[in-house]
Short mmCIF file of C-alpha atoms in Angstrom, two decimals:
data_model
loop_
_atom_site.label_atom_id
_atom_site.label_comp_id
_atom_site.label_asym_id
_atom_site.label_seq_id
_atom_site.Cartn_x
_atom_site.Cartn_y
_atom_site.Cartn_z
CA MET A 23 0.00 0.00 0.00
CA ALA A 24 1.67 3.19 -1.13
CA VAL A 25 1.35 6.33 0.88
CA GLY A 26 2.23 9.79 -0.44
CA ILE A 27 4.95 11.44 1.59
CA ALA A 28 3.47 14.24 3.69
CA VAL A 29 5.38 17.46 3.21
CA GLY A 30 5.27 20.05 5.98
CA ASP A 31 1.92 21.64 6.89
CA ASN A 32 -0.26 18.92 5.44
CA LYS A 33 0.77 19.25 1.81
CA LYS A 34 0.87 15.94 -0.02
CA ALA A 35 3.68 14.83 -2.22
CA TYR A 36 2.94 12.15 -4.76
CA PRO A 37 5.83 10.00 -5.92
CA GLY A 38 6.81 10.54 -9.55
CA ASN A 39 9.63 11.58 -11.82
CA LEU A 40 9.94 13.78 -14.84
CA THR A 41 9.87 10.92 -17.35
CA PRO A 42 11.00 11.35 -20.98
CA PHE A 43 7.46 10.31 -21.91
CA VAL A 44 5.98 13.32 -20.10
CA THR A 45 8.60 15.69 -21.41
CA VAL A 46 7.96 14.74 -25.02
CA THR A 47 4.20 14.81 -24.50
CA CYS A 48 4.31 18.24 -22.96
CA ILE A 49 6.55 19.60 -25.68
CA VAL A 50 4.21 18.37 -28.41
CA ALA A 51 1.13 19.67 -26.60
CA ALA A 52 2.73 23.04 -25.92
CA MET A 53 3.13 23.46 -29.68
CA GLY A 54 -0.52 24.49 -29.47
CA GLY A 55 0.83 27.88 -28.47
CA LEU A 56 2.64 28.18 -31.80
CA ILE A 57 -0.56 28.89 -33.71
CA PHE A 58 -1.49 31.69 -31.33
CA GLY A 59 1.97 33.24 -31.33
CA TYR A 60 2.48 32.94 -35.06
CA ASP A 61 -0.77 34.73 -35.55
CA ILE A 62 -0.01 37.62 -33.18
CA GLY A 63 3.34 38.15 -34.89
CA ILE A 64 2.05 37.85 -38.43
CA SER A 65 -0.93 40.15 -38.20
CA GLY A 66 1.12 43.09 -36.91
CA GLY A 67 3.78 42.61 -39.59
CA VAL A 68 1.42 42.11 -42.49
CA THR A 69 -0.46 45.30 -41.66
CA ALA A 70 2.83 47.17 -41.92
CA MET A 71 3.41 45.89 -45.49
CA PRO A 72 2.45 48.57 -48.04
CA SER A 73 1.45 46.03 -50.74
CA PHE A 74 -1.05 44.44 -48.34
CA LEU A 75 -2.53 47.76 -47.27
CA LYS A 76 -2.77 48.91 -50.86
CA LYS A 77 -4.79 45.87 -51.88
CA PHE A 78 -7.18 45.59 -48.93
CA PHE A 79 -7.15 48.86 -47.02
CA PRO A 80 -6.54 51.54 -49.64
CA SER A 81 -7.75 54.32 -47.33
CA VAL A 82 -5.02 53.56 -44.78
CA TYR A 83 -2.48 53.25 -47.56
CA ARG A 84 -3.40 56.64 -48.98
CA LYS A 85 -3.33 58.24 -45.56
CA GLN A 86 0.11 56.78 -44.98
CA GLN A 87 1.43 58.13 -48.27
CA GLU A 88 0.03 61.64 -47.75
CA ASP A 89 0.82 61.86 -44.06
CA SER A 90 4.35 60.62 -44.27
CA VAL A 91 5.41 63.95 -42.78
CA SER A 92 2.67 65.18 -40.47
CA ASN A 93 0.91 63.55 -37.52
CA GLN A 94 2.49 60.15 -36.94
CA TYR A 95 0.13 59.14 -34.18
CA CYS A 96 -2.94 58.83 -36.40
CA GLN A 97 -1.76 57.24 -39.62
CA TYR A 98 -3.17 53.77 -38.93
CA ASP A 99 -6.47 54.84 -37.40
CA SER A 100 -8.92 52.73 -39.41
CA GLN A 101 -11.79 50.64 -38.09
CA THR A 102 -11.71 48.01 -40.88
CA LEU A 103 -8.00 47.48 -40.33
CA THR A 104 -8.55 46.90 -36.64
CA MET A 105 -11.53 44.69 -37.46
CA PHE A 106 -9.15 42.52 -39.50
CA THR A 107 -6.86 42.05 -36.52
CA SER A 108 -9.50 41.68 -33.89
CA SER A 109 -12.25 39.62 -35.56
CA LEU A 110 -10.03 36.72 -34.59
CA TYR A 111 -10.41 37.35 -30.87
CA LEU A 112 -14.19 37.46 -30.94
CA ALA A 113 -14.20 34.13 -32.74
CA ALA A 114 -11.76 32.68 -30.21
CA LEU A 115 -14.01 33.91 -27.42
CA LEU A 116 -17.02 32.05 -28.85
CA ALA A 117 -14.99 28.93 -29.56
CA SER A 118 -13.58 28.69 -26.06
CA LEU A 119 -17.11 28.59 -24.64
CA VAL A 120 -18.02 25.67 -26.91
CA ALA A 121 -14.65 24.06 -26.31
CA SER A 122 -15.36 23.75 -22.61
CA THR A 123 -18.07 21.16 -23.23
CA ILE A 124 -16.00 19.23 -25.74
CA THR A 125 -12.95 19.26 -23.49
CA ARG A 126 -15.03 17.89 -20.65
CA LYS A 127 -17.05 15.27 -22.53
CA PHE A 128 -14.54 14.00 -25.10
CA GLY A 129 -11.17 14.79 -23.56
CA ARG A 130 -8.52 17.42 -24.05
CA LYS A 131 -7.11 15.84 -27.20
CA LEU A 132 -10.17 16.33 -29.35
CA SER A 133 -10.25 20.05 -28.60
CA MET A 134 -6.64 20.30 -29.73
CA LEU A 135 -7.43 18.41 -32.93
CA PHE A 136 -10.34 20.77 -33.70
CA GLY A 137 -8.07 23.70 -33.01
CA GLY A 138 -5.47 22.50 -35.50
CA VAL A 139 -7.94 21.70 -38.27
CA LEU A 140 -9.87 24.97 -38.04
CA PHE A 141 -6.69 26.97 -37.89
CA CYS A 142 -5.39 25.20 -40.96
CA ALA A 143 -8.55 26.03 -42.89
CA GLY A 144 -8.32 29.68 -41.88
CA ALA A 145 -4.70 29.87 -43.00
CA ILE A 146 -5.53 28.50 -46.45
CA ILE A 147 -8.37 30.99 -46.95
CA ASN A 148 -6.20 33.90 -45.80
CA GLY A 149 -3.29 32.97 -48.02
CA ALA A 150 -5.59 32.85 -51.03
CA ALA A 151 -7.60 35.95 -50.11
CA LYS A 152 -8.91 38.08 -52.95
CA ALA A 153 -11.13 40.45 -50.98
CA VAL A 154 -11.57 41.79 -47.48
CA TRP A 155 -14.42 39.39 -46.63
CA MET A 156 -12.13 36.41 -47.35
CA LEU A 157 -9.56 37.87 -44.99
CA ILE A 158 -12.10 38.33 -42.24
CA LEU A 159 -13.60 34.85 -42.80
CA GLY A 160 -10.13 33.33 -42.60
CA ARG A 161 -9.44 35.28 -39.42
CA ILE A 162 -12.65 34.00 -37.86
CA LEU A 163 -11.68 30.38 -38.58
CA LEU A 164 -8.22 31.06 -37.15
CA GLY A 165 -9.97 32.46 -34.11
CA PHE A 166 -12.04 29.30 -33.65
CA GLY A 167 -8.84 27.30 -33.86
CA ILE A 168 -7.14 29.43 -31.22
CA GLY A 169 -10.15 29.26 -28.92
CA PHE A 170 -10.03 25.47 -28.91
CA ALA A 171 -6.28 25.27 -28.49
CA ASN A 172 -6.02 27.86 -25.70
CA GLN A 173 -8.82 26.17 -23.82
CA SER A 174 -7.37 22.66 -23.93
CA VAL A 175 -3.58 23.02 -24.00
CA PRO A 176 -2.97 24.70 -20.61
CA LEU A 177 -5.32 22.20 -18.94
CA TYR A 178 -3.65 19.29 -20.66
CA LEU A 179 -0.23 20.47 -19.54
CA SER A 180 -1.27 21.11 -15.93
CA GLU A 181 -2.78 17.63 -15.70
CA MET A 182 0.10 15.75 -17.32
CA ALA A 183 2.91 17.41 -15.40
CA PRO A 184 4.18 16.09 -12.05
CA TYR A 185 3.35 18.89 -9.62
CA LYS A 186 6.99 19.67 -8.84
CA PHE A 187 7.54 20.60 -12.48
CA ARG A 188 4.07 21.82 -13.31
CA GLY A 189 5.09 25.46 -13.58
CA ALA A 190 7.97 24.77 -15.92
CA LEU A 191 6.09 22.39 -18.22
CA ASN A 192 3.04 24.60 -18.36
CA ILE A 193 5.10 27.61 -19.38
CA GLY A 194 6.10 25.51 -22.39
CA PHE A 195 2.79 26.80 -23.77
CA GLN A 196 3.82 30.41 -23.32
CA LEU A 197 7.30 29.62 -24.67
CA SER A 198 5.83 28.26 -27.87
CA ILE A 199 3.64 31.37 -28.17
CA THR A 200 6.78 33.49 -28.02
CA VAL A 201 8.60 31.23 -30.49
CA GLY A 202 5.59 31.59 -32.79
CA ILE A 203 5.80 35.39 -32.54
CA LEU A 204 9.51 35.32 -33.24
CA VAL A 205 9.23 33.03 -36.27
CA ALA A 206 6.44 35.22 -37.62
CA ASN A 207 8.54 38.36 -37.22
CA VAL A 208 11.53 36.82 -38.97
CA LEU A 209 9.37 35.57 -41.86
CA ASN A 210 7.69 38.95 -42.22
CA TYR A 211 11.08 40.57 -42.43
CA PHE A 212 12.07 38.37 -45.37
CA PHE A 213 8.68 38.15 -47.09
CA ALA A 214 8.34 41.92 -47.09
CA LYS A 215 11.38 42.04 -49.38
CA ILE A 216 9.80 39.87 -52.10
CA HIS A 217 9.43 41.77 -55.37
CA GLY A 218 5.91 41.99 -56.71
CA GLY A 219 4.57 42.47 -53.19
CA TRP A 220 2.87 39.10 -52.69
CA GLY A 221 4.94 38.24 -49.64
CA TRP A 222 1.95 38.72 -47.34
CA ARG A 223 0.32 35.66 -48.92
CA LEU A 224 3.22 33.54 -47.73
CA SER A 225 3.05 35.12 -44.28
CA LEU A 226 -0.64 34.40 -43.87
CA GLY A 227 -0.60 30.99 -45.55
CA GLY A 228 2.45 29.96 -43.55
CA ALA A 229 0.17 29.53 -40.55
CA MET A 230 -0.59 26.07 -41.98
CA VAL A 231 2.73 24.78 -40.68
CA PRO A 232 2.09 25.29 -36.94
CA ALA A 233 -1.50 24.15 -37.52
CA LEU A 234 -0.33 20.85 -38.99
CA ILE A 235 2.10 20.34 -36.11
CA ILE A 236 -0.67 20.53 -33.54
CA THR A 237 -3.13 18.51 -35.65
CA VAL A 238 -0.69 15.62 -36.01
CA GLY A 239 0.43 16.09 -32.41
CA SER A 240 -3.08 15.76 -31.06
CA LEU A 241 -3.50 12.45 -32.90
CA VAL A 242 -0.42 10.87 -31.34
CA LEU A 243 -0.67 12.33 -27.83
CA PRO A 244 -2.07 10.23 -24.98
CA ASP A 245 -5.08 11.49 -23.04
CA THR A 246 -4.54 12.79 -19.51
CA PRO A 247 -5.45 10.40 -16.68
CA ASN A 248 -7.80 13.03 -15.22
CA SER A 249 -9.67 13.19 -18.47
CA MET A 250 -9.86 9.38 -18.84
CA ILE A 251 -11.25 9.06 -15.33
CA GLU A 252 -13.77 11.78 -16.11
CA ARG A 253 -15.02 9.56 -18.93
CA GLY A 254 -15.02 6.40 -16.80
CA GLN A 255 -11.95 4.56 -18.16
CA HIS A 256 -10.40 3.76 -14.78
CA ASP A 257 -8.04 0.89 -15.59
CA GLU A 258 -6.51 2.59 -18.60
CA ALA A 259 -6.12 5.74 -16.53
CA ARG A 260 -4.18 3.91 -13.80
CA GLU A 261 -1.86 2.37 -16.40
CA LYS A 262 -1.37 5.75 -18.04
CA LEU A 263 -0.59 7.39 -14.71
CA ARG A 264 2.11 4.75 -14.05
CA ARG A 265 3.65 5.48 -17.40
CA ILE A 266 3.51 9.22 -16.96
CA ARG A 267 4.95 9.26 -13.45
CA GLY A 268 7.54 6.54 -14.17
CA VAL A 269 6.83 4.79 -10.83
CA ASP A 270 4.63 1.84 -9.93
CA ASP A 271 2.90 3.10 -6.83
CA VAL A 272 0.54 5.76 -8.10
CA ASP A 273 -2.33 4.51 -5.96
CA GLU A 274 -2.74 7.54 -3.81
CA GLU A 275 -2.66 10.07 -6.61
CA PHE A 276 -5.02 7.83 -8.56
CA ARG A 277 -7.47 7.65 -5.66
CA ASP A 278 -7.44 11.43 -5.29
CA LEU A 279 -8.06 11.86 -9.00
CA VAL A 280 -10.98 9.43 -8.87
CA ALA A 281 -12.42 11.16 -5.82
CA ALA A 282 -12.13 14.54 -7.51
CA SER A 283 -13.72 13.13 -10.63
CA GLU A 284 -16.64 11.59 -8.76
CA ALA A 285 -17.20 14.91 -7.08
CA SER A 286 -17.18 16.61 -10.44
CA ILE A 287 -19.73 14.20 -11.95
CA LYS A 288 -22.19 15.22 -9.23
CA VAL A 289 -22.02 18.76 -10.53
CA GLU A 290 -24.80 19.01 -13.07
CA HIS A 291 -24.29 22.61 -14.06
CA PRO A 292 -20.63 23.55 -13.98
CA TRP A 293 -21.50 27.05 -15.21
CA ARG A 294 -24.09 27.80 -12.56
CA ASN A 295 -21.83 26.19 -10.03
CA LEU A 296 -19.13 28.76 -10.65
CA LEU A 297 -21.30 31.29 -8.85
CA GLN A 298 -21.22 29.42 -5.53
CA ARG A 299 -19.64 31.24 -2.64
CA LYS A 300 -16.77 28.78 -2.25
CA TYR A 301 -15.62 29.39 -5.82
CA ARG A 302 -15.45 33.15 -5.28
CA PRO A 303 -11.63 33.19 -5.12
CA HIS A 304 -11.33 31.04 -8.25
CA MET A 305 -13.73 33.20 -10.21
CA THR A 306 -11.99 36.37 -9.13
CA MET A 307 -8.71 34.99 -10.44
CA ALA A 308 -10.27 33.65 -13.66
CA VAL A 309 -11.50 37.13 -14.45
CA MET A 310 -8.89 39.46 -12.98
CA ILE A 311 -5.72 37.70 -14.14
CA PRO A 312 -6.51 37.69 -17.88
CA PHE A 313 -8.05 41.17 -17.57
CA PHE A 314 -4.82 42.54 -16.13
CA GLN A 315 -2.69 40.48 -18.50
CA GLN A 316 -4.18 42.33 -21.46
CA LEU A 317 -3.93 45.70 -19.75
CA THR A 318 -0.18 45.45 -19.23
CA GLY A 319 -0.18 46.84 -22.74
CA ILE A 320 1.87 43.94 -24.04
CA ASN A 321 -0.36 43.01 -26.93
CA VAL A 322 -0.24 46.54 -28.11
CA ILE A 323 3.55 46.40 -28.18
CA MET A 324 3.67 42.96 -29.80
CA PHE A 325 0.86 43.36 -32.31
CA TYR A 326 1.81 46.68 -33.42
CA ALA A 327 5.56 46.57 -32.81
CA PRO A 328 6.24 47.12 -36.53
CA VAL A 329 3.56 49.82 -36.70
CA LEU A 330 4.79 51.38 -33.47
CA PHE A 331 8.43 51.47 -34.54
CA ASN A 332 7.31 52.78 -37.90
CA THR A 333 5.49 55.58 -36.07
CA ILE A 334 8.51 56.34 -33.91
CA GLY A 335 10.22 56.89 -37.22
CA PHE A 336 12.04 53.74 -38.29
CA GLY A 337 11.53 52.79 -41.93
CA SER A 338 9.30 49.77 -42.55
CA ASN A 339 12.18 47.30 -42.93
CA ALA A 340 13.90 48.61 -39.84
CA SER A 341 10.68 48.36 -37.90
CA LEU A 342 10.17 44.72 -38.84
CA MET A 343 13.76 44.15 -37.75
CA SER A 344 13.26 45.75 -34.36
CA ALA A 345 10.14 43.61 -33.96
CA VAL A 346 12.40 40.59 -34.48
CA ILE A 347 14.62 41.88 -31.69
CA THR A 348 11.72 42.17 -29.25
CA GLY A 349 10.73 38.67 -30.35
CA VAL A 350 14.11 37.26 -29.35
CA VAL A 351 13.97 39.01 -25.98
CA ASN A 352 10.54 37.52 -25.46
CA VAL A 353 11.73 33.95 -26.04
CA VAL A 354 14.81 34.29 -23.84
CA ALA A 355 12.92 35.87 -20.95
CA THR A 356 10.27 33.15 -21.08
CA MET A 357 13.06 30.62 -20.61
CA VAL A 358 14.13 32.51 -17.47
CA SER A 359 10.61 32.03 -16.21
CA ILE A 360 10.69 28.28 -16.96
CA TYR A 361 13.84 28.09 -14.87
CA GLY A 362 12.53 30.18 -12.00
CA VAL A 363 8.82 29.58 -11.64
CA ASP A 364 9.05 26.46 -9.45
CA LYS A 365 12.12 27.83 -7.65
CA TRP A 366 11.27 31.43 -6.77
CA GLY A 367 7.52 31.03 -6.89
CA ARG A 368 4.71 32.74 -8.78
CA ARG A 369 4.30 35.82 -6.61
CA PHE A 370 7.91 36.89 -6.78
CA LEU A 371 7.88 36.80 -10.58
CA PHE A 372 4.56 38.68 -10.76
CA LEU A 373 5.76 41.50 -8.54
CA GLU A 374 9.25 41.81 -10.02
CA GLY A 375 7.89 41.82 -13.57
CA GLY A 376 5.30 44.45 -12.69
CA PHE A 377 7.94 46.75 -11.22
CA GLN A 378 10.14 46.35 -14.30
CA MET A 379 7.28 47.07 -16.72
CA LEU A 380 6.23 50.14 -14.77
CA ILE A 381 9.66 51.77 -14.98
CA CYS A 382 9.97 51.04 -18.69
CA GLN A 383 6.55 52.42 -19.50
CA ALA A 384 7.39 55.65 -17.74
CA VAL A 385 10.67 55.96 -19.64
CA VAL A 386 9.14 55.14 -23.05
CA ALA A 387 6.33 57.62 -22.45
CA ALA A 388 8.86 60.30 -21.54
CA CYS A 389 11.00 59.55 -24.60
CA ILE A 390 8.16 59.56 -27.07
CA GLY A 391 6.58 62.57 -25.40
CA ALA A 392 9.77 64.59 -25.52
CA LYS A 393 10.34 63.91 -29.20
CA PHE A 394 6.86 63.79 -30.69
CA GLY A 395 5.22 66.30 -28.41
CA ILE A 396 1.51 66.66 -28.83
CA ASP A 397 1.31 67.25 -32.56
CA GLY A 398 3.03 63.97 -33.41
CA ASN A 399 5.64 65.45 -35.71
CA PRO A 400 9.13 64.36 -34.71
CA GLY A 401 11.32 66.05 -37.29
CA GLU A 402 14.60 64.18 -37.64
CA LEU A 403 15.14 61.40 -35.12
CA PRO A 404 18.67 60.93 -33.82
CA LYS A 405 19.98 57.36 -33.87
CA TRP A 406 20.65 57.11 -30.12
CA TYR A 407 17.09 58.14 -29.42
CA ALA A 408 15.66 55.26 -31.40
CA ILE A 409 18.04 52.86 -29.70
CA VAL A 410 16.97 54.03 -26.23
CA VAL A 411 13.30 53.48 -27.06
CA VAL A 412 13.90 50.01 -28.46
CA LEU A 413 16.10 49.14 -25.47
CA PHE A 414 13.45 50.07 -22.94
CA ILE A 415 10.72 48.37 -24.92
CA CYS A 416 12.92 45.24 -24.80
CA ILE A 417 13.38 45.46 -21.04
CA TYR A 418 9.62 45.91 -20.80
CA VAL A 419 8.97 42.84 -22.95
CA ALA A 420 11.40 40.83 -20.82
CA GLY A 421 9.58 41.88 -17.65
CA PHE A 422 6.31 40.75 -19.14
CA ALA A 423 7.71 37.53 -20.56
CA TRP A 424 8.85 36.22 -17.22
CA SER A 425 5.87 37.39 -15.22
CA TRP A 426 2.41 38.16 -16.53
CA GLY A 427 2.97 36.39 -19.85
CA PRO A 428 3.38 32.80 -18.77
CA LEU A 429 1.80 33.14 -15.32
CA GLY A 430 -1.36 34.61 -16.78
CA TRP A 431 -1.97 31.19 -18.33
CA LEU A 432 -0.33 29.03 -15.66
CA VAL A 433 -1.95 30.30 -12.48
CA PRO A 434 -5.59 30.09 -13.60
CA SER A 435 -5.10 26.61 -15.08
CA GLU A 436 -3.67 25.25 -11.83
CA ILE A 437 -6.01 26.73 -9.21
CA PHE A 438 -9.37 25.35 -10.38
CA PRO A 439 -10.72 22.17 -8.77
CA LEU A 440 -11.62 19.49 -11.33
CA GLU A 441 -15.39 19.90 -11.04
CA ILE A 442 -15.25 23.44 -12.43
CA ARG A 443 -11.91 23.25 -14.23
CA SER A 444 -13.14 23.11 -17.79
CA ALA A 445 -15.77 25.80 -17.37
CA ALA A 446 -13.51 28.10 -15.39
CA GLN A 447 -10.72 27.74 -17.94
CA SER A 448 -13.22 28.79 -20.61
CA ILE A 449 -14.02 31.90 -18.63
CA ASN A 450 -10.32 32.59 -18.34
CA VAL A 451 -9.80 32.29 -22.10
CA SER A 452 -12.95 34.28 -22.87
CA VAL A 453 -12.01 37.18 -20.63
CA ASN A 454 -8.56 37.12 -22.15
CA MET A 455 -9.89 37.21 -25.70
CA LEU A 456 -12.54 39.79 -24.87
CA PHE A 457 -9.99 42.25 -23.53
CA THR A 458 -7.52 41.45 -26.27
CA PHE A 459 -10.32 42.33 -28.66
CA ILE A 460 -11.23 45.55 -26.88
CA VAL A 461 -7.62 46.66 -26.54
CA ALA A 462 -6.84 45.80 -30.17
CA GLN A 463 -9.98 47.51 -31.38
CA ILE A 464 -9.41 50.81 -29.59
CA PHE A 465 -5.61 50.92 -29.44
CA LEU A 466 -5.02 52.78 -32.71
CA THR A 467 -7.75 55.26 -31.91
CA MET A 468 -6.30 55.74 -28.43
CA LEU A 469 -2.82 56.25 -29.86
CA CYS A 470 -4.33 58.89 -32.04
CA HIS A 471 -5.95 60.74 -29.13
CA LEU A 472 -3.93 59.94 -26.02
CA LYS A 473 -0.60 60.21 -27.86
CA PHE A 474 2.26 59.16 -25.58
CA GLY A 475 -0.16 59.19 -22.63
CA LEU A 476 -1.14 55.72 -23.86
CA PHE A 477 1.88 54.24 -22.10
CA LEU A 478 0.94 56.02 -18.89
CA PHE A 479 -2.58 54.62 -19.22
CA PHE A 480 -1.15 51.08 -19.22
CA ALA A 481 1.37 51.96 -16.49
CA PHE A 482 -1.53 52.88 -14.23
CA PHE A 483 -2.94 49.37 -14.67
CA VAL A 484 0.45 47.82 -13.96
CA VAL A 485 0.41 49.54 -10.56
CA LEU A 486 -3.10 48.23 -9.90
CA MET A 487 -2.27 44.66 -10.86
CA SER A 488 0.85 44.56 -8.70
CA ILE A 489 -1.20 45.67 -5.70
CA PHE A 490 -3.80 43.02 -6.55
CA VAL A 491 -1.21 40.23 -6.70
CA TYR A 492 0.48 41.42 -3.53
CA TYR A 493 -2.68 41.28 -1.45
CA PHE A 494 -4.88 38.66 -3.07
CA LEU A 495 -2.88 36.00 -4.88
CA PRO A 496 -1.60 33.16 -2.69
CA GLU A 497 1.59 31.32 -3.66
CA THR A 498 0.82 28.10 -5.54
CA LYS A 499 4.24 26.63 -6.30
CA GLY A 500 4.81 23.00 -5.38
CA ILE A 501 1.23 22.27 -4.35
CA PRO A 502 -0.41 19.23 -6.01
CA ILE A 503 -3.23 20.34 -8.23
CA GLU A 504 -5.93 18.40 -6.32
CA GLU A 505 -4.77 19.92 -3.00
CA MET A 506 -5.10 23.51 -4.13
CA GLY A 507 -8.07 24.15 -1.83
CA GLN A 508 -5.77 24.45 1.19
CA VAL A 509 -4.25 27.59 -0.29
CA TRP A 510 -7.48 29.56 -0.02
CA LYS A 511 -8.28 28.37 3.52
CA THR A 512 -5.09 29.83 4.92
CA HIS A 513 -5.32 33.12 3.05
CA TRP A 514 -6.12 36.27 5.05
CA PHE A 515 -8.87 37.39 2.69
CA TRP A 516 -10.21 34.35 0.84
CA SER A 517 -10.56 32.19 3.95
CA ARG A 518 -13.82 33.98 4.74
CA PHE A 519 -15.38 32.59 1.55
CA VAL A 520 -14.10 29.06 1.89
CA ALA A 521 -15.53 26.96 4.71
CA ASP A 522 -13.64 24.05 6.25
CA GLU A 523 -15.99 21.46 4.82
CA ASP A 524 -15.36 22.72 1.29
CA TYR A 525 -11.76 21.57 1.43
CA PRO A 526 -11.34 19.07 4.27
CA ILE A 527 -7.83 18.62 5.65
CA GLY A 528 -6.23 15.46 4.32
CA GLY A 529 -7.66 15.94 0.89
CA SER A 530 -10.46 13.34 0.89
CA TYR A 531 -13.12 15.11 -1.10
CA GLU A 532 -16.40 15.97 0.52
CA MET A 533 -19.11 17.86 -1.23
CA THR A 534 -21.80 19.94 0.35
CA LYS A 535 -24.91 20.06 -1.73
CA GLY A 536 -27.77 22.45 -1.20
CA GLY A 537 -27.01 22.85 2.48
CA GLN A 538 -27.61 19.19 3.46
CA GLY A 539 -24.30 19.29 5.27
CA PRO A 540 -21.11 17.54 4.19
CA LYS A 541 -21.38 14.06 2.70
CA ASN A 542 -18.41 11.79 2.31
CA VAL A 543 -17.78 10.90 -1.28
#
């Protein structure tokens, strides 16, 4: 009879190693982030290509040609152009709500497969686009693909990983997003040079490659034990757990998974359930974390890096190049986070990253403000000036890439108990997409009106989110995913929402239903 080793104040430790099997599985699954990253990188770069603008958004193109001297802040202010970028996020929002049911009923793998296939279709339509409606249709399909992938991949990773390495393996998802962005930036740089100006077709159609990787990946990946138990395949799940953990005695972890799963079957309405008092802390996190993640201003920098650098006065090739530089910084800093997240903990990274972003935003705002003033006409830009701006934007990106970037996906996916996990993860993705959409939709207009104050607007939110993390987010490193309830009980604020019977000590699950008092499951 195997017993998990008790670690300090009643935290369980399940036996298990980081097996090659898990590592490979997690790497393949994390590729799901590639499609999202590739897309973020591509759409910003393509919209900076004159040939693309000329064909689909002639009004922007004309404005850019006429205004090449005057107000730099407003040259991209066009609603159809923003609609092109952001239609994707609305679609992803809808898809993630549907994906929740599929992920729960048919397993995490199927959601990933759907994601890959839809994304592939969208890429083909975009690459072949002849008119704006084809572009937008393609974007919507891409969005559906991303909704499915972002809903299932973080869950899949959190469930496969041994809890000691959960942070690191889960950030694989964020790492592949950043790799996707980087690859996209590099490709844009070269495709923009193609004579005849059809390079954007290659950029948009190239999205098929990451889509095929995840489609094939989802066919060969094993299902997570949690998900097999949820669908009643107990014996296979136990075998799978042995293989994943690389040890024979997985009995205790298996029993806890089964208990959690039986509790979750009793929940008829996971959505309505989210509103219960004991899930208040989880819901707060599922909404606030993605909300703040978008309001760090990162997407604005990443999406529009080429556009932004163009505005600050680099030529269009130079601006694609500087976007490549920020891409590299992004990848490297995410690796720092993989190294540190299970060592230094989540809170430390959140707070340090926030501080770093705040300083950079202030500096960038000051730089741009000093040069562009209010009328947005810079005159000649000295070389050192441009370098300073890019440098601080890089330090900013690094701060994001080891804090809010990966943790914004990791923390929500690891704090939800199984019975609400799928639904809560959908809320997390939806909020994320909703704010990405809003920010993308109004960013260019805001740049036009707020000028350099835009960076101060985001800096204000960085202050807010750091305060939020400091007071309300408990540390979750090294806590097995099914034991997460203990974290809320010992927290100064959340403990008032979470009663003892919601998360009994010792981890055997008990469910209270409609006030009949606790029942042993």
